[in-house]
Coordinates of C-alpha atoms and ligand atoms in Angstrom, one line a residue:
M297 CA 123.2 122.6 56.0
V298 CA 123.1 118.9 57.2
Q299 CA 120.2 117.4 56.1
T300 CA 118.7 114.5 58.3
I301 CA 117.3 110.5 57.6
V302 CA 114.8 109.1 59.7
S303 CA 114.1 105.6 59.9
G304 CA 112.6 103.0 61.8
I305 CA 111.7 99.5 62.3
R306 CA 109.1 97.4 64.3
P307 CA 110.2 95.0 66.8
T308 CA 108.0 92.2 65.7
G309 CA 110.5 89.3 65.9
N310 CA 114.4 88.4 64.9
L311 CA 115.9 90.4 62.0
H312 CA 116.1 88.0 58.7
L313 CA 117.9 88.4 55.2
G314 CA 114.7 90.1 54.0
N315 CA 115.3 92.9 56.8
Y316 CA 118.6 92.8 56.1
Y317 CA 118.9 93.3 52.7
G318 CA 116.0 95.5 52.6
T319 CA 116.6 97.9 55.4
I320 CA 119.7 97.8 57.1
I321 CA 122.2 97.7 53.8
S322 CA 120.6 101.1 53.0
F323 CA 121.1 102.6 56.4
L324 CA 124.8 101.4 56.5
K325 CA 125.5 103.1 53.6
M326 CA 123.7 106.5 54.6
Q327 CA 125.6 106.2 58.2
K328 CA 128.8 106.9 56.0
K329 CA 127.8 109.8 54.3
E330 CA 126.9 113.3 55.6
Y331 CA 124.1 113.2 57.2
N332 CA 122.3 113.2 60.5
C333 CA 120.9 109.4 60.6
Y334 CA 118.3 108.5 63.1
F335 CA 117.1 105.3 63.7
F336 CA 114.5 103.6 65.5
I337 CA 113.0 100.6 67.1
A338 CA 108.9 101.4 66.5
D339 CA 107.8 99.8 69.8
L340 CA 104.8 101.6 69.7
H341 CA 103.7 100.9 66.1
S342 CA 103.9 97.2 67.3
L343 CA 101.7 97.7 70.0
T344 CA 99.1 97.8 67.2
T345 CA 99.6 94.2 66.4
H346 CA 101.7 92.4 69.2
T347 CA 101.2 93.3 72.4
D348 CA 102.5 90.6 74.9
P349 CA 104.7 93.0 77.3
K350 CA 107.8 90.4 77.9
I351 CA 108.2 89.5 74.1
L352 CA 107.8 93.5 73.3
Y353 CA 110.8 94.0 75.4
S354 CA 112.9 91.1 74.5
N355 CA 112.1 91.6 70.9
V356 CA 113.2 95.5 71.2
R357 CA 116.3 94.4 72.8
N358 CA 117.3 92.1 70.3
V359 CA 116.2 94.1 67.5
I360 CA 119.0 96.8 68.9
S361 CA 121.4 94.1 69.1
E362 CA 120.9 92.8 65.9
C363 CA 121.2 96.1 63.6
I364 CA 124.4 96.8 65.9
A365 CA 125.6 93.3 65.2
C366 CA 125.1 94.4 61.4
G367 CA 127.1 97.6 61.4
L368 CA 124.7 99.9 63.1
D369 CA 127.3 102.7 64.5
H370 CA 125.6 104.3 67.9
E371 CA 128.4 106.6 67.3
K372 CA 127.3 108.0 63.8
V373 CA 123.8 107.0 64.0
V374 CA 120.9 108.5 66.9
I375 CA 119.5 104.6 67.7
Y376 CA 116.4 105.0 69.9
V377 CA 113.5 103.3 71.0
Q378 CA 110.2 105.3 69.9
S379 CA 108.2 105.1 73.0
D380 CA 111.4 106.8 75.0
I381 CA 110.4 109.9 73.3
P382 CA 107.1 111.6 74.6
E383 CA 106.9 114.5 71.8
I384 CA 106.4 111.6 69.7
T385 CA 102.9 111.0 71.0
Q386 CA 102.2 114.5 71.9
L387 CA 102.6 115.5 68.5
Y388 CA 100.6 112.6 67.1
L389 CA 97.7 113.8 69.1
L390 CA 98.2 117.1 68.0
L391 CA 98.4 115.7 63.8
N392 CA 95.2 113.9 64.2
M393 CA 93.7 117.2 64.0
L394 CA 95.0 117.5 60.9
A395 CA 94.3 113.7 59.5
P396 CA 91.0 113.3 57.6
I397 CA 89.3 110.0 58.4
S398 CA 88.6 109.3 54.8
E399 CA 92.5 109.5 54.1
L400 CA 92.7 106.7 56.5
K401 CA 90.5 105.0 55.1
K402 CA 92.1 104.4 51.9
T403 CA 95.1 103.4 53.4
V404 CA 96.4 100.0 51.8
S405 CA 98.2 98.8 54.9
F406 CA 94.7 99.8 57.2
K407 CA 92.9 97.7 54.8
E408 CA 95.0 94.9 54.7
K409 CA 95.5 94.5 58.7
I410 CA 91.9 94.3 59.1
R411 CA 91.3 92.0 56.3
K412 CA 94.1 89.6 58.1
N413 CA 93.0 90.6 61.8
P414 CA 89.8 91.1 61.8
D415 CA 89.4 90.2 65.5
N416 CA 91.6 93.2 66.9
I417 CA 90.5 96.6 64.8
N418 CA 91.7 98.9 67.1
A419 CA 91.9 102.7 66.6
G420 CA 96.0 102.8 67.2
L421 CA 96.0 100.4 63.9
F422 CA 93.8 103.1 62.1
T423 CA 95.9 105.9 62.9
Y424 CA 99.0 103.7 62.6
P425 CA 100.4 106.6 59.6
V426 CA 99.4 109.9 61.6
L427 CA 102.0 107.9 64.4
M428 CA 104.4 107.3 61.6
A429 CA 104.1 111.4 60.6
S430 CA 105.0 112.0 64.2
D431 CA 108.0 110.0 64.1
I432 CA 109.0 111.5 61.1
L433 CA 107.4 115.3 61.8
I434 CA 109.4 115.5 65.1
L435 CA 112.6 115.7 64.1
N436 CA 111.9 117.4 60.5
A437 CA 113.4 114.9 58.7
D438 CA 114.6 115.4 54.5
Y439 CA 114.6 111.7 53.9
V440 CA 112.7 108.6 55.0
P441 CA 114.5 105.4 53.3
V442 CA 111.3 103.0 53.5
G443 CA 110.1 99.9 51.7
E444 CA 107.5 100.5 49.2
D445 CA 104.7 99.2 51.5
Q446 CA 105.5 102.0 54.1
K447 CA 105.5 104.8 50.7
Q448 CA 101.7 105.6 50.9
H449 CA 102.5 106.5 54.7
L450 CA 105.0 109.3 53.8
E451 CA 102.2 110.5 51.5
L452 CA 100.3 111.2 54.5
T453 CA 103.4 112.6 56.5
R454 CA 103.4 115.3 53.7
N455 CA 100.0 116.0 53.5
Y456 CA 100.3 116.8 57.3
A457 CA 103.4 119.1 57.3
S458 CA 101.7 120.9 54.2
R459 CA 98.2 121.5 56.3
F460 CA 100.1 122.8 59.4
N461 CA 102.1 125.1 57.1
S462 CA 98.9 126.4 55.4
R463 CA 96.8 126.1 58.4
Y464 CA 99.0 128.4 60.3
N465 CA 100.6 130.0 57.9
V466 CA 104.1 129.2 58.6
K467 CA 106.8 127.2 56.8
F468 CA 107.5 125.2 59.4
F469 CA 107.7 121.4 58.9
K470 CA 109.8 120.6 55.4
Q471 CA 108.3 117.8 53.1
P472 CA 110.1 114.7 53.7
T473 CA 111.4 113.1 50.5
C474 CA 110.6 108.7 50.6
I475 CA 114.0 107.1 49.6
L476 CA 112.7 103.9 48.2
N477 CA 115.0 100.9 49.5
N478 CA 114.1 97.9 47.2
E479 CA 114.7 100.2 44.1
K480 CA 118.6 99.0 43.9
L481 CA 118.6 96.8 46.7
I482 CA 117.8 93.0 45.9
K483 CA 114.2 92.0 47.3
I484 CA 114.5 88.6 49.3
P485 CA 111.9 86.2 48.8
G486 CA 110.0 83.7 50.8
L487 CA 111.3 79.8 51.0
D488 CA 107.8 78.6 50.7
G489 CA 107.2 80.3 46.8
S490 CA 105.9 83.7 48.0
Q491 CA 106.9 87.1 47.1
K492 CA 108.1 88.2 49.9
M493 CA 110.1 86.5 53.1
G494 CA 108.3 87.5 55.8
K495 CA 108.3 86.6 59.4
S496 CA 107.5 82.7 59.4
D497 CA 109.4 79.7 60.4
K498 CA 108.9 78.2 57.1
N499 CA 109.8 81.0 54.6
C500 CA 112.5 83.0 56.2
I501 CA 116.1 82.7 57.5
Y502 CA 117.0 85.0 60.7
L503 CA 120.2 86.4 61.4
I504 CA 120.3 84.3 64.3
D505 CA 119.9 80.9 62.4
R506 CA 122.6 78.7 63.0
H507 CA 124.4 76.5 60.1
E508 CA 122.0 73.6 60.9
I509 CA 118.8 75.3 61.3
V510 CA 120.0 76.9 57.6
E511 CA 120.5 73.9 56.3
K512 CA 117.7 72.5 57.1
K513 CA 115.1 75.2 56.2
I514 CA 117.3 75.7 52.2
R515 CA 117.2 71.7 52.0
S516 CA 113.5 72.3 52.5
A517 CA 113.0 75.3 50.7
I518 CA 110.1 74.3 47.5
T519 CA 111.5 73.4 43.6
D520 CA 110.1 72.2 40.8
N521 CA 111.1 69.1 38.8
G522 CA 113.7 71.0 36.9
P523 CA 114.1 73.0 33.9
I524 CA 111.7 71.4 31.1
G525 CA 114.1 72.6 28.1
E526 CA 116.4 75.5 27.2
N527 CA 116.0 78.7 27.9
T528 CA 112.4 78.6 29.7
P529 CA 111.1 81.0 32.2
K530 CA 112.1 80.1 35.7
T531 CA 109.6 79.1 38.0
K532 CA 108.6 80.9 40.7
C533 CA 109.9 78.9 43.4
I534 CA 113.2 78.4 41.7
K535 CA 113.1 82.1 40.6
N536 CA 113.2 83.0 44.3
L537 CA 116.3 80.8 45.1
F538 CA 118.1 82.4 42.6
A539 CA 117.1 86.0 44.1
I540 CA 118.8 84.8 47.5
L541 CA 121.4 83.4 45.4
Q542 CA 122.3 86.6 43.8
A543 CA 122.6 88.5 46.7
V544 CA 124.6 85.9 48.9
S545 CA 127.1 84.6 46.2
S546 CA 129.4 86.0 43.8
P547 CA 128.6 86.8 40.2
D548 CA 130.0 83.9 38.8
V549 CA 128.5 81.7 41.3
F550 CA 125.3 83.1 40.2
A551 CA 126.2 82.9 36.6
Y552 CA 127.4 79.3 36.8
Y553 CA 124.0 78.3 38.5
D554 CA 122.0 80.2 35.6
N555 CA 123.8 78.6 33.0
L556 CA 122.9 75.5 34.3
W557 CA 119.0 76.8 34.3
V558 CA 119.2 78.2 30.4
T559 CA 120.8 74.9 29.2
G560 CA 118.0 72.7 30.8
A561 CA 120.3 70.5 32.4
T562 CA 119.1 68.3 35.5
K563 CA 119.7 67.4 39.0
W564 CA 121.7 70.2 40.1
Y565 CA 119.2 71.5 42.7
S566 CA 120.8 69.5 45.5
D567 CA 124.2 71.2 44.5
L568 CA 122.7 75.0 44.4
K569 CA 120.8 74.0 47.8
G570 CA 124.3 73.7 49.2
Q571 CA 125.7 76.6 48.0
L572 CA 123.0 78.5 49.1
V573 CA 123.8 77.5 52.6
E574 CA 127.0 78.1 52.1
D575 CA 127.2 81.4 51.2
I576 CA 124.2 82.4 53.3
V577 CA 126.4 80.8 56.8
K578 CA 129.5 83.3 55.2
V579 CA 127.0 86.5 55.6
T580 CA 125.1 85.4 58.6
D581 CA 127.8 83.7 61.0
P582 CA 130.0 87.0 62.1
I583 CA 126.4 88.9 62.4
C584 CA 125.5 85.8 64.9
K585 CA 128.2 85.9 66.7
R586 CA 128.5 89.3 67.2
I587 CA 124.5 89.6 68.3
N588 CA 124.9 87.1 70.9
D589 CA 127.9 89.3 72.4
I590 CA 126.0 92.6 72.3
R591 CA 122.9 91.1 73.8
D592 CA 124.9 89.7 76.4
N593 CA 126.2 93.4 77.3
D594 CA 123.2 94.4 78.8
A595 CA 125.2 97.7 80.4
F596 CA 126.3 98.6 76.7
L597 CA 122.6 98.1 75.6
C598 CA 121.0 100.2 78.2
K599 CA 123.7 103.0 77.6
V600 CA 123.2 102.7 73.7
I601 CA 119.5 103.0 74.4
K602 CA 119.6 106.0 77.0
D603 CA 121.9 108.1 74.9
G604 CA 120.3 107.8 71.8
A605 CA 116.7 108.8 73.6
E606 CA 118.5 111.8 75.0
K607 CA 120.0 113.2 71.8
A608 CA 116.4 112.8 69.7
R609 CA 114.5 114.2 72.6
E610 CA 117.0 117.3 72.4
I611 CA 115.3 118.0 68.7
A612 CA 112.0 116.8 69.6
K613 CA 111.4 119.2 72.4
K614 CA 112.2 122.0 70.3
T615 CA 109.4 120.7 67.9
L616 CA 107.0 120.1 69.9
R617 CA 107.7 123.6 71.9
K618 CA 107.7 125.4 68.3
V619 CA 104.6 123.3 67.2
K620 CA 102.4 124.3 70.3
E621 CA 103.6 128.2 70.1
L622 CA 102.5 128.1 66.5
M623 CA 99.1 126.3 67.3
G624 CA 98.2 129.1 70.3
F625 CA 99.4 126.8 73.3
K626 CA 101.3 129.1 75.3
Y627 CA 99.9 130.5 78.5
F628 CA 103.1 131.3 80.7
Ligands
LIG1784 N1 105.8 101.9 59.2 C1 107.2 101.2 59.3 C2 107.3 99.6 59.0 O1 106.6 98.7 59.5 C3 108.0 101.3 60.5 C4 108.4 103.0 61.0 C5 107.6 103.4 61.9 C6 108.8 103.6 60.1 N2 107.7 105.2 61.8 C7 108.6 104.7 61.0 C8 109.5 104.0 59.2 C9 109.0 105.9 60.2 C10 110.3 105.0 58.5 C11 110.0 106.4 59.4 O2 108.3 99.6 58.2

């Protein structure tokens, strides 16, 4: 039987190089294989932190345009928006009864979010993993490609699936397996010396950034004063630039600059940055052009979103009907 893969992305802003190399590329590889692929925009999950309706609306459309521009093929992958599938939210309520508070309290992402957002600790944030489990279980997924930070959520999904099966004495839900995106792929760090490229202007390069902007951002990326001798370990900020170089440039270009570091040469950071700009733009420029075309084609976007919702709902309806039946909700 063909196996199912489900993954989602929160529409909290434009996609950047980190999203591209971390999430999108792995999904592009999977769409070529024999899987039923589902890829959705997790707009309900965004609501836990981003609530402006206008921004949410345009972010959803932007992220879909960007994913398609990167090569996600709506003919091979079902692309949809989470809130268009009401069965997900119904299953979410039912799964809440299988989610002990003690377990949710231990979620690292929850602790982190309340630390960052002490003024908006809502129940949606607390039950975020239950909604994520509904996304996955409503399609009875076999595999879920996610980043390391989502691994714990997947563990909870597996717990809910097995609790459901044992409570109702059935073998209904599968145990979805987590595929870690960043094992083989390059993790793109921030330009400000931080470990991960995040959605803030100073530390990330968006796929839609034009040449001048990429130039400006790379030129102002933090560096050090150069290697202090031969064969010294790279400093954090230089390591970051090299990680990006490894992703965007050819192996010989990477080896050339790596050798400059190893031999302790000085005064080549400006060249390195020039090279980075050139090679980043080579990756992003064609994507950027496609993004603009897709975003302007309203009829096309609407059709992709509507068709995707129909296809995903077909499965979702069946799952929910069966779940309710197993739980005793079938009165006529
Ligand atoms: N929580 C994920 C993230 O922030 C997004 C997401 C929501 C997701 N539901 C999902 C990913 C289901 C995979 C499967 O990255």
